[in-house]
Amino acid sequence: MKFTGCHLAGLYPRSDQLITLMRKHGRGTAGREELLSAVCEESRKIVETQRKAGMTIIVEGQLMWHDHFRPFTESIHGMEPGPLTRWFDNNMFYKKPVIIDELVWNRPVLLDYIILDAVRNTRWKLVLPEPYTFAALSDDRYYGRVEELVIAIADILSKELSILEERTSIEMVQLSAPMIVQRRLDRDSAEIVRQGIKQIKKTFSGRLMIHTFFGDFSHALPWILDLGADLLGIDLTSTGIENLAQHDIDRPLYAGILDSRNSYVESVEEVVRTAEALLEKVEPPEIHIGTSADMDFLPKTVADRKVTILGAAYKALRGE
Amino acid sequence: MEKLFPTQEVGSLLRAPFLKKTITEAEISETEYWGRLLRVPRYEELIHHLKTGRYVQGELYDWASLFGLKFFESAGLDVIWDGEQRRIEMYEYPLRSIEGAVFYGKVKVWDVETYNKAAIVSEPRLLRPIYLDEFLFAKKHSERELKVPVTGPYTLADWSFPEYHYSIHSEVRSIQERKKLARRDLAIDLAEKVIRPVVEQLSRAGAKRIQIDEPAATTNPEEMELFVETFNKVVSGIDAVFTLHICYSDYTRLFPYILELKIDEISIECANRDSPYLGQDDERRRGYPILKLFKEYRPRFRIAPGVIDVHTDFIESPGLVRDRLLYSARVMDDPSMIIACNDCGLRTRRWEVAYKKELSLVEGSRLARREWEA
């Protein structure tokens, strides 16, 4: 069987009620306990939605994360959240990390941002920013050399991983790496990507996924195959299968088939057709199927429907 | 000779105090203050209605539009609008008048800021005129030159889900190709079937100046040609002065495509990137280097580099406005190329702050004119 997994790629949209509560919390008219209670409840529902739909690996939803970097920029010494900056080609913005001093890890950060109770006793995937992507999307006013910043970020991520692994078992770690497929990186930059991931692998010995999105995966070929990842994620709304077919890809792939930036809900047949085309033309050893990127580009109701379709398509691919 | 450094606003203004959900004594008092200061005709009638609670919502919008027009007239601007007092905002407002647009819920823009993003689920069609009533009212109540802001088709398409246009290309096997086709078809449809008719209606009603707002224009560099195509489909052959407004964007991406645009003016945001210090050197005017690129391409259209930052309560002095204008004129080597303008709409600022900023805009423009002509 070549189809061996189905899961989502990251942040899940918040409900309108939760957004309203978060605004109240921001204004000081709702307490932290009330907010955490609502986030826990909604995270559990998101996990349940995935479980019911038949996801083989669960994501926690990251409802506490305003963007990919915020837990770190709000908490790690040496960086702070900077100006609002466009998140790739989307009508969505993130606060650019500004590096103002040597990065120093003083205390666990992610325990405040991840609802471990929601994913306890599940096979779950922790989603983190890939160090090179993190560095490239930052305003570095301290290190000066991107390789130094990448290693400093990888160290921080590794420490967080260690803490989380002490508390819970993690089935898989996904490193979200859109910056490595925006264009073809030169050899030096690719080496910096590799060093960052190598640093994380020193700490984490579980299954590692590198997910590329908003760009053409073939930009990172062939060097991405040698990063030591167990699963390579491809955004098939940004990458043509024909382009991939020209390469010898001998790694398990995560096929981001359901478009997380379009409310059009794909049919099971459309998802199956694309997954089978990938298998036929690229012939990877294994395929996981999922969404192209984070789901928080969609209204929550649409995201829920896509999860159901994804589960149904996975069952169809496996003949279940 | 035409007046140098004419002044324009960009569109929006914070909603009038009496459009708040709950009107208390504070809103009535504020309304009275502004009615008197702006010399709004018969504003006492509105105060009476507010005090007695005898008004209908539609009438309040007319009053708000009137206050908006007088706000800019009173500040002394040459080209004005009513501050978009009748609009929710620039995206959802027009989408509500388009057949085929449905709203499934809100999506994130940043943090806990969201917008009601529409899915286009059938061929889009204009259900009713969108900005016509606004224009007819403004025309009746102002002698000043009017500029009607219209959200452009490329931005409406980019900010919407192209469901219908994706579904009609089911024969295309590559998701990537299908997505490209869907985005293109939606943008073209919105240009031809929605915004072009809107602009034609305005032109027929006598609109001489129309501003097409396209903040998403440079979001997808590979779609710059599509952006130009949609823009030109909207404006071609229509007898009006067309301004293109783009803000908070990477303007270098506009080149060289911008030369193909059928525009008379472009309004861009610069003050937000500039220093607050007086002076006409490159360092102090670091918000305006993009003008050098404009100069290189020798455009046929005029440029309105924002000289008022709408994202801060800092009130630019007339001297700062003057220096920004004169610097721009020197870069372009031609003062007649430059229009004095805000970075963007003033909806983010309180009226008190916005009014002071507009007074500075007008006075700074006068200072620049005097210095250039001396």
XYZ file of C-alpha atoms in Angstrom:
694
model
C 0.000 0.000 0.000
C 1.499 3.299 -1.101
C -0.976 5.620 0.612
C 0.045 5.552 4.231
C -1.186 8.693 5.923
C -3.465 11.703 5.859
C -3.137 14.826 7.986
C -3.350 18.594 7.968
C -0.515 21.025 7.442
C -0.697 23.444 10.354
C -2.802 26.245 11.804
C -6.555 25.717 11.948
C -9.042 28.618 11.740
C -10.572 29.940 14.937
C -14.314 30.147 15.441
C -15.958 33.583 15.460
C -16.737 33.111 19.148
C -13.107 32.460 19.994
C -11.968 35.475 17.981
C -14.441 37.643 19.858
C -13.138 36.315 23.164
C -9.534 36.897 22.119
C -10.400 40.493 21.284
C -12.002 40.895 24.676
C -8.896 39.436 26.282
C -6.774 41.897 24.316
C -8.901 44.755 25.645
C -8.681 43.414 29.169
C -12.386 42.571 29.438
C -11.870 38.785 29.498
C -9.444 36.962 31.751
C -6.668 34.574 30.804
C -8.427 31.621 32.479
C -11.590 32.216 30.477
C -9.577 32.431 27.268
C -7.579 29.283 27.981
C -10.707 27.368 28.813
C -12.284 28.356 25.466
C -9.098 27.544 23.545
C -8.895 24.111 25.207
C -12.486 23.332 24.354
C -12.133 24.437 20.749
C -8.809 22.592 20.335
C -10.489 19.394 21.530
C -13.249 19.885 18.958
C -10.685 20.356 16.206
C -8.948 17.159 17.258
C -12.295 15.379 17.312
C -13.133 16.636 13.815
C -9.882 15.162 12.548
C -10.318 11.911 14.413
C -13.836 11.424 13.098
C -12.708 12.156 9.557
C -10.010 9.514 9.828
C -6.805 11.551 9.964
C -3.924 9.211 10.703
C -1.974 11.955 12.465
C -3.603 14.795 14.367
C -2.599 18.449 14.546
C -3.365 20.502 17.618
C -4.628 23.476 15.591
C -2.337 26.138 17.089
C -5.229 28.393 18.076
C -2.953 30.358 20.396
C -0.527 31.190 17.578
C -1.219 34.488 15.826
C 1.430 33.580 13.266
C 4.213 31.014 12.780
C 6.720 32.932 14.870
C 4.686 34.673 17.567
C 5.247 32.269 20.467
C 8.958 32.814 20.033
C 8.986 36.537 19.279
C 6.789 37.162 22.316
C 8.892 35.074 24.678
C 12.497 34.469 23.630
C 15.121 36.934 24.788
C 16.748 38.638 21.799
C 13.754 38.804 19.497
C 10.509 40.724 19.402
C 7.457 40.968 17.152
C 8.069 43.714 14.597
C 5.991 45.416 11.905
C 3.068 43.757 10.187
C 4.368 42.188 7.013
C 2.561 40.453 4.186
C 2.566 36.674 4.533
C 3.741 35.699 1.047
C 1.104 36.428 -1.614
C -1.822 36.405 0.788
C -4.118 39.042 2.190
C -2.749 37.979 5.554
C 0.033 39.509 7.614
C 2.498 38.361 10.268
C 4.616 40.337 12.700
C 8.120 40.170 11.361
C 10.528 38.831 13.984
C 13.110 41.476 14.813
C 16.375 40.081 16.149
C 17.849 42.648 18.500
C 20.218 40.616 20.670
C 21.714 37.166 21.092
C 18.874 34.649 21.315
C 18.710 33.166 24.793
C 16.326 30.421 25.876
C 15.313 31.087 29.467
C 12.204 29.026 29.964
C 9.804 26.737 28.094
C 7.681 28.739 25.682
C 5.498 26.348 23.729
C 3.859 24.862 26.809
C 1.965 28.157 26.977
C 0.937 27.979 23.320
C 0.113 24.324 22.724
C -2.854 22.603 24.328
C -1.234 19.289 25.166
C -4.403 18.022 26.806
C -6.158 18.171 23.458
C -3.692 15.836 21.765
C -2.846 13.569 24.688
C -3.253 9.909 23.750
C -3.280 10.697 20.046
C -0.641 10.282 17.375
C -0.004 13.953 16.877
C 2.205 16.190 14.803
C 3.937 19.227 16.219
C 4.242 22.015 13.644
C 7.185 24.408 13.917
C 8.827 26.932 11.608
C 11.860 25.618 9.742
C 14.937 27.566 10.967
C 16.055 28.983 7.605
C 12.516 30.158 6.844
C 12.325 31.740 10.299
C 15.631 33.550 9.769
C 14.896 34.646 6.215
C 11.589 36.183 7.269
C 13.183 38.062 10.182
C 14.826 41.438 10.418
C 18.246 40.517 11.800
C 19.867 43.443 13.579
C 22.229 41.389 15.695
C 23.857 38.346 14.075
C 24.624 39.727 10.658
C 25.247 36.274 9.208
C 22.201 34.220 8.366
C 23.954 30.932 9.184
C 24.525 32.064 12.770
C 20.927 33.137 13.166
C 19.682 29.844 11.712
C 21.697 27.828 14.222
C 20.538 30.069 17.081
C 16.921 29.543 16.042
C 17.440 25.799 15.620
C 18.870 25.676 19.158
C 15.783 27.372 20.541
C 13.478 25.007 18.637
C 15.498 22.004 19.839
C 15.185 23.061 23.459
C 11.446 23.437 23.059
C 11.219 20.015 21.445
C 13.101 18.437 24.333
C 10.713 19.964 26.845
C 7.667 18.812 24.939
C 9.020 15.298 24.503
C 9.450 15.049 28.268
C 5.728 15.750 28.648
C 4.225 13.811 25.771
C 5.069 11.540 22.898
C 5.194 13.267 19.532
C 4.456 11.162 16.464
C 5.925 13.607 13.998
C 7.431 17.067 13.792
C 6.619 19.204 10.768
C 8.970 22.015 9.898
C 7.105 24.563 7.777
C 9.516 25.762 5.124
C 7.925 28.017 2.523
C 11.104 30.049 2.042
C 13.064 27.183 0.562
C 10.791 26.942 -2.483
C 10.148 30.588 -3.313
C 13.037 30.471 -5.737
C 15.986 28.197 -6.402
C 18.385 28.687 -3.475
C 22.097 28.840 -4.185
C 24.370 26.127 -2.819
C 25.424 28.123 0.249
C 21.854 28.857 1.269
C 20.844 25.234 0.778
C 23.722 24.275 3.044
C 22.420 26.681 5.703
C 18.993 25.038 5.474
C 20.690 21.669 5.963
C 22.661 22.851 8.986
C 19.518 24.136 10.692
C 17.689 20.868 10.202
C 20.731 18.859 11.254
C 20.764 20.806 14.504
C 17.151 19.883 15.214
C 17.717 16.233 14.347
C 20.406 16.093 17.040
C 17.607 16.464 19.592
C 14.611 14.934 17.896
C 14.883 11.374 16.740
C 11.239 10.876 15.749
C 9.700 11.285 12.292
C 10.518 14.584 10.686
C 8.469 16.199 7.932
C 9.580 19.248 5.988
C 6.628 20.967 4.404
C 7.142 23.381 1.541
C 4.295 25.595 0.388
C 3.451 28.720 -1.617
C 6.199 27.776 -4.038
C 7.342 25.169 -6.505
C 8.846 22.143 -4.773
C 11.089 21.490 -7.750
C 13.024 24.648 -6.805
C 14.458 22.645 -3.898
C 15.326 19.579 -5.927
C 17.439 17.585 -5.684
C 19.118 18.791 -2.482
C 15.975 18.636 -0.349
C 16.026 14.847 -0.759
C 19.222 14.672 1.298
C 18.088 16.698 4.311
C 17.292 13.571 6.265
C 13.546 14.193 6.416
C 11.205 11.237 6.704
C 8.471 13.005 4.789
C 8.668 15.834 2.268
C 5.626 18.053 1.891
C 4.594 19.505 -1.442
C 1.966 22.168 -2.079
C 0.359 20.808 -5.220
C -1.537 24.058 -5.756
C 1.860 25.654 -6.411
C 3.766 22.738 -7.939
C 2.985 20.901 -11.151
C 3.201 17.109 -10.988
C 4.804 17.167 -14.425
C 7.719 19.150 -12.993
C 8.227 16.548 -10.292
C 8.072 13.690 -12.749
C 11.366 14.803 -14.229
C 13.175 13.977 -10.986
C 14.003 10.760 -9.243
C 12.232 11.206 -5.922
C 12.936 8.315 -3.587
C 11.472 9.796 -0.403
C 7.975 9.526 1.057
C 5.906 12.534 0.029
C 3.122 14.500 1.668
C 0.841 15.675 -1.123
C -0.892 18.950 -0.260
C -3.875 18.411 -2.534
C -6.756 20.190 -0.842
C -6.313 23.893 -1.432
C -6.247 25.632 1.925
C -6.660 28.989 0.188
C -9.823 28.303 -1.799
C -13.272 27.662 -0.357
C -14.034 25.388 -3.302
C -14.411 22.004 -1.620
C -12.739 19.377 -3.737
C -14.643 16.193 -4.430
C -13.302 12.882 -3.212
C -12.806 11.924 -6.863
C -10.690 15.006 -7.560
C -8.450 14.314 -4.587
C -8.091 10.662 -5.509
C -7.323 11.545 -9.129
C -4.503 13.909 -8.126
C -3.022 11.503 -5.575
C -3.014 8.677 -8.094
C -1.449 10.909 -10.742
C 1.339 11.756 -8.309
C 1.893 8.099 -7.565
C 1.896 7.125 -11.222
C 4.142 9.898 -12.507
C 6.573 10.403 -9.621
C 6.559 6.942 -8.044
C 7.585 7.870 -4.509
C 7.836 5.005 -2.021
C 4.918 6.331 0.062
C 2.353 9.107 -0.127
C 0.548 10.936 2.649
C -2.250 13.243 1.559
C -3.300 16.534 3.108
C -3.877 20.223 2.694
C -1.646 22.552 0.743
C -0.795 24.789 3.724
C -2.237 26.126 6.983
C -6.022 26.113 7.030
C -6.485 29.523 8.639
C -7.034 31.106 5.218
C -10.510 29.564 5.266
C -13.648 30.161 7.296
C -13.864 27.441 9.928
C -16.964 25.811 8.435
C -15.187 25.342 5.105
C -12.069 23.963 6.800
C -14.214 21.401 8.631
C -15.757 20.239 5.333
C -12.332 19.881 3.732
C -11.160 17.683 6.596
C -14.104 15.362 6.019
C -13.353 15.150 2.291
C -9.683 14.484 3.010
C -10.574 11.553 5.247
C -13.004 10.137 2.705
C -10.454 10.447 -0.088
C -7.841 8.642 1.998
C -10.211 5.749 2.595
C -11.010 5.613 -1.123
C -7.312 5.544 -2.008
C -6.793 2.638 0.360
C -9.857 0.839 -0.947
C -11.492 0.865 2.489
C -1.069 77.773 -15.832
C -2.648 75.019 -13.745
C -2.225 75.290 -9.982
C 0.912 73.516 -8.756
C 0.612 70.869 -6.054
C -3.187 70.582 -6.075
C -4.598 68.795 -3.024
C -6.682 65.615 -2.989
C -7.895 63.189 -0.370
C -7.868 59.444 -0.958
C -11.296 58.299 0.124
C -12.301 57.217 3.566
C -12.810 59.096 6.800
C -13.837 57.728 10.178
C -17.610 57.484 10.312
C -19.456 60.548 11.565
C -20.127 60.487 15.329
C -23.878 60.122 14.860
C -23.466 56.865 12.896
C -22.429 55.044 16.047
C -24.758 52.263 17.211
C -25.640 54.140 20.354
C -26.032 57.885 20.271
C -25.491 59.550 23.613
C -25.087 63.149 24.674
C -21.383 62.861 23.817
C -22.095 62.007 20.166
C -24.666 64.775 19.915
C -22.223 67.255 21.375
C -19.496 66.120 18.986
C -21.882 66.400 16.052
C -22.772 69.926 17.097
C -19.092 70.858 17.343
C -18.310 69.601 13.852
C -21.523 70.939 12.318
C -20.601 74.402 13.501
C -16.913 74.207 12.630
C -17.497 72.774 9.155
C -20.471 75.051 8.546
C -22.700 72.181 7.560
C -25.934 73.705 6.221
C -28.879 73.259 8.603
C -26.919 71.000 10.924
C -29.174 72.251 13.764
C -31.977 70.145 12.270
C -29.847 67.027 12.655
C -29.081 67.918 16.267
C -32.793 68.287 16.909
C -33.498 64.882 15.323
C -30.747 63.252 17.370
C -31.993 64.795 20.598
C -35.591 63.762 20.008
C -34.680 60.383 18.525
C -36.831 61.149 15.486
C -34.720 60.084 12.561
C -34.402 57.181 10.155
C -31.079 55.513 9.457
C -31.103 56.421 5.753
C -31.296 60.101 6.580
C -28.339 59.785 8.921
C -26.247 58.458 6.034
C -27.194 61.497 3.968
C -26.153 63.722 6.848
C -22.901 61.780 7.256
C -22.130 62.209 3.590
C -22.787 65.923 3.908
C -20.518 66.201 6.948
C -17.821 64.270 5.044
C -17.990 66.608 2.060
C -17.887 69.713 4.243
C -14.985 68.235 6.237
C -12.734 68.269 3.183
C -14.203 71.458 1.719
C -13.636 73.283 4.978
C -10.052 72.053 5.201
C -9.561 73.584 1.754
C -8.806 70.591 -0.468
C -9.187 70.971 -4.230
C -10.535 67.495 -4.986
C -12.787 65.843 -2.425
C -15.149 62.978 -1.577
C -17.556 62.303 1.276
C -15.223 60.086 3.283
C -17.049 56.936 2.130
C -19.544 57.472 4.936
C -22.082 55.016 3.502
C -19.646 52.148 3.055
C -18.909 49.348 5.561
C -15.441 49.161 4.074
C -13.916 48.848 0.625
C -14.390 45.105 0.016
C -17.595 43.771 1.528
C -19.581 46.864 0.544
C -19.285 46.347 -3.230
C -19.437 42.545 -2.935
C -22.904 42.840 -1.368
C -24.136 44.169 -4.714
C -22.740 41.339 -6.796
C -24.805 38.306 -7.729
C -22.733 35.191 -7.180
C -20.947 36.396 -4.044
C -21.681 34.505 -0.837
C -20.112 34.861 2.592
C -19.266 31.698 4.516
C -17.596 33.419 7.430
C -14.644 35.476 8.497
C -11.007 34.792 7.764
C -7.895 36.072 9.448
C -5.976 39.074 8.187
C -3.631 39.239 11.160
C -3.831 38.284 14.822
C -7.526 38.633 15.667
C -8.323 40.982 12.787
C -10.598 39.338 10.246
C -12.672 40.161 7.196
C -15.778 38.678 5.722
C -14.315 36.962 2.677
C -16.682 36.197 -0.164
C -16.735 33.119 -2.325
C -17.784 33.728 -5.902
C -20.049 30.743 -6.550
C -21.567 31.673 -9.914
C -20.816 34.001 -12.780
C -20.594 37.439 -11.146
C -23.120 40.039 -12.213
C -23.851 43.521 -10.981
C -27.167 43.456 -9.114
C -27.540 47.194 -8.593
C -25.498 50.370 -8.969
C -22.909 50.458 -6.222
C -21.636 53.998 -5.852
C -24.144 55.913 -7.961
C -26.339 57.200 -5.117
C -23.254 58.411 -3.278
C -22.089 60.327 -6.314
C -25.467 61.893 -7.099
C -25.813 63.066 -3.512
C -22.285 64.461 -3.418
C -22.750 66.223 -6.745
C -25.853 67.909 -5.439
C -24.217 69.099 -2.244
C -20.738 70.225 -3.261
C -19.348 72.652 -5.766
C -15.865 71.238 -5.328
C -14.340 68.804 -7.815
C -15.307 65.236 -6.810
C -13.316 62.023 -7.073
C -15.250 58.783 -6.617
C -13.292 55.881 -5.087
C -14.118 52.489 -6.606
C -12.565 49.203 -5.481
C -10.781 47.660 -8.440
C -11.507 44.242 -9.943
C -8.093 42.737 -9.331
C -8.289 43.426 -5.582
C -11.860 42.150 -5.354
C -10.747 38.975 -7.116
C -7.591 38.533 -5.062
C -9.499 38.930 -1.807
C -12.245 36.457 -2.805
C -12.425 32.697 -3.229
C -12.694 31.816 -6.936
C -15.022 28.844 -6.415
C -17.117 29.076 -9.564
C -14.182 29.824 -11.818
C -12.271 26.905 -10.357
C -15.181 24.554 -10.865
C -15.619 25.387 -14.560
C -12.076 24.236 -15.304
C -12.589 20.711 -14.028
C -11.030 19.310 -17.199
C -7.638 20.772 -16.221
C -5.698 18.083 -14.344
C -2.984 20.259 -12.812
C -4.289 22.007 -9.679
C -1.680 24.707 -10.197
C -2.879 25.444 -13.757
C -6.521 25.245 -12.769
C -5.951 27.732 -9.965
C -4.213 30.160 -12.322
C -7.079 29.963 -14.801
C -9.651 30.429 -12.043
C -7.921 33.516 -10.676
C -7.592 34.998 -14.130
C -11.187 34.327 -15.148
C -12.554 35.764 -11.928
C -10.528 38.964 -12.241
C -11.568 39.415 -15.869
C -15.225 38.728 -15.075
C -15.228 41.225 -12.233
C -13.616 43.806 -14.514
C -15.996 43.303 -17.430
C -19.256 42.372 -15.738
C -19.114 44.346 -12.520
C -16.660 47.211 -12.237
C -16.770 48.388 -15.842
C -20.573 48.818 -15.658
C -20.146 50.603 -12.310
C -17.693 53.050 -13.832
C -19.866 53.544 -16.907
C -22.836 54.400 -14.687
C -20.774 56.924 -12.779
C -19.457 58.482 -15.960
C -22.936 58.752 -17.454
C -24.088 60.455 -14.260
C -21.379 63.067 -14.674
C -18.403 61.765 -12.678
C -15.305 63.432 -14.038
C -12.789 61.847 -11.680
C -12.727 58.218 -10.605
C -10.174 56.586 -8.335
C -9.668 52.846 -8.738
C -8.385 51.354 -5.481
C -6.119 48.365 -6.029
C -4.182 47.639 -2.829
C -3.641 44.036 -3.962
C -2.106 45.061 -7.303
C 1.437 43.975 -6.514
C 0.657 40.989 -4.297
C 1.331 38.403 -6.987
C 4.267 39.519 -9.145
C 3.471 36.890 -11.764
C 0.029 38.434 -12.239
C 1.088 42.003 -12.992
C 0.006 41.665 -16.612
C -3.379 40.408 -15.479
C -3.707 43.387 -13.162
C -2.969 45.775 -16.054
C -5.412 43.955 -18.314
C -8.252 44.155 -15.790
C -7.575 47.796 -15.029
C -7.610 48.781 -18.667
C -10.797 46.822 -19.283
C -12.490 48.982 -16.658
C -11.349 52.398 -17.858
C -10.773 52.164 -21.611
C -12.720 54.692 -23.617
C -14.424 56.306 -20.630
C -14.177 60.065 -20.492
C -12.918 60.707 -16.959
C -9.685 61.368 -15.130
C -8.605 58.028 -13.647
C -6.461 57.765 -10.536
C -4.997 54.439 -9.493
C -4.503 54.156 -5.740
C -2.164 51.512 -4.324
C -0.885 51.553 -0.763
C 1.508 49.637 1.521
C 2.934 47.726 -1.402
C 6.195 46.963 -3.124
C 5.920 49.565 -5.887
C 9.002 48.333 -7.723
C 6.853 45.435 -8.908
C 4.751 47.877 -10.932
C 7.581 48.407 -13.379
C 7.582 48.224 -16.354
C 3.905 47.193 -16.465
C 2.761 50.558 -15.195
C 3.523 52.133 -18.549
C 0.709 50.105 -20.102
C -1.882 51.341 -17.608
C -4.422 53.806 -18.932
C -4.199 56.123 -15.964
C -3.948 59.867 -15.520
C -2.662 59.781 -11.946
C -1.248 57.306 -9.470
C -1.633 57.736 -5.716
C 0.873 55.862 -3.531
C 1.794 55.763 0.133
C 5.198 57.273 1.011
C 4.838 59.293 4.228
C 4.526 56.092 6.280
C 8.079 55.192 5.210
C 9.484 58.704 5.621
C 11.223 60.539 8.470
C 9.367 63.284 10.381
C 12.232 65.768 9.982
C 12.255 68.857 7.817
C 14.590 68.874 4.827
C 14.783 67.994 1.160
C 17.749 65.619 1.136
C 17.644 61.888 0.416
C 18.162 60.883 4.046
C 15.342 62.931 5.502
C 13.097 62.063 2.577
C 13.822 58.361 2.741
C 10.178 57.505 2.106
C 10.319 58.709 -1.468
C 13.096 56.821 -3.333
C 10.493 55.067 -5.470
C 10.027 58.370 -7.310
C 13.457 57.908 -8.878
C 12.163 54.770 -10.531
C 9.112 56.649 -11.751
C 11.398 59.319 -13.198
C 13.479 56.704 -14.981
C 10.408 55.383 -16.765
C 9.178 58.869 -17.745
C 5.501 58.315 -17.085
C 2.784 60.245 -18.881
C 0.681 60.352 -15.733
C 0.925 62.499 -12.606
C 1.989 61.140 -9.245
C 0.430 61.687 -5.825
C 3.103 60.524 -3.368
C 1.456 60.470 0.065
C 2.699 63.352 2.216
C 0.379 62.639 5.152
C 0.748 59.400 7.145
C -2.702 58.054 8.025
C -1.380 55.497 10.519
C -0.170 57.906 13.174
C -1.622 60.771 15.193
C 1.544 62.765 14.529
C 0.425 65.954 12.794
C 2.737 66.750 9.931
C 3.674 70.421 9.981
C 3.008 72.458 6.819
C 6.797 72.753 6.496
C 7.172 68.980 6.415
C 4.451 68.685 3.786
C 6.200 71.420 1.808
C 9.550 69.634 1.960
C 8.062 66.323 0.898
C 6.363 67.973 -2.070
C 9.394 69.972 -3.155
C 11.649 66.939 -2.844
C 9.213 64.953 -5.004
C 9.022 67.740 -7.560
C 12.818 67.921 -7.777
C 13.176 64.166 -8.206
C 10.643 64.254 -11.036
C 12.224 67.442 -12.345
C 8.753 68.835 -12.907
C 6.416 70.233 -10.210
C 3.389 69.820 -12.442
C 3.823 66.052 -12.094
C 3.120 66.138 -8.351
C -0.202 66.095 -6.505
C -0.440 66.695 -2.743
C -2.248 63.775 -1.174
C -2.626 61.541 1.886
C -1.014 58.099 1.971
C -4.419 56.452 2.080
C -7.912 57.003 3.465
C -8.186 58.617 6.898
C -10.597 56.097 8.426
C -8.020 55.055 11.011
C -7.827 58.527 12.561
C -10.135 60.538 14.788
C -11.742 63.526 13.052
C -9.827 65.947 15.220
C -6.505 64.462 14.090
C -7.617 63.978 10.496
C -8.771 67.575 10.219
C -5.471 68.954 11.475
C -3.640 66.738 9.040
C -5.755 68.022 6.145
C -5.197 71.626 7.160
C -1.464 70.915 7.077
C -1.795 69.278 3.689
C -3.419 72.379 2.235
C -1.075 74.853 3.911
C 2.011 72.760 3.060
C 0.926 72.683 -0.554
C 0.565 76.463 -0.527
C 4.053 76.849 0.953
C 5.524 74.531 -1.672
C 3.791 76.450 -4.446
C 5.059 79.755 -3.107
C 8.626 78.509 -2.774
C 8.699 76.893 -6.202
C 7.243 79.936 -7.934
C 9.494 82.407 -6.071
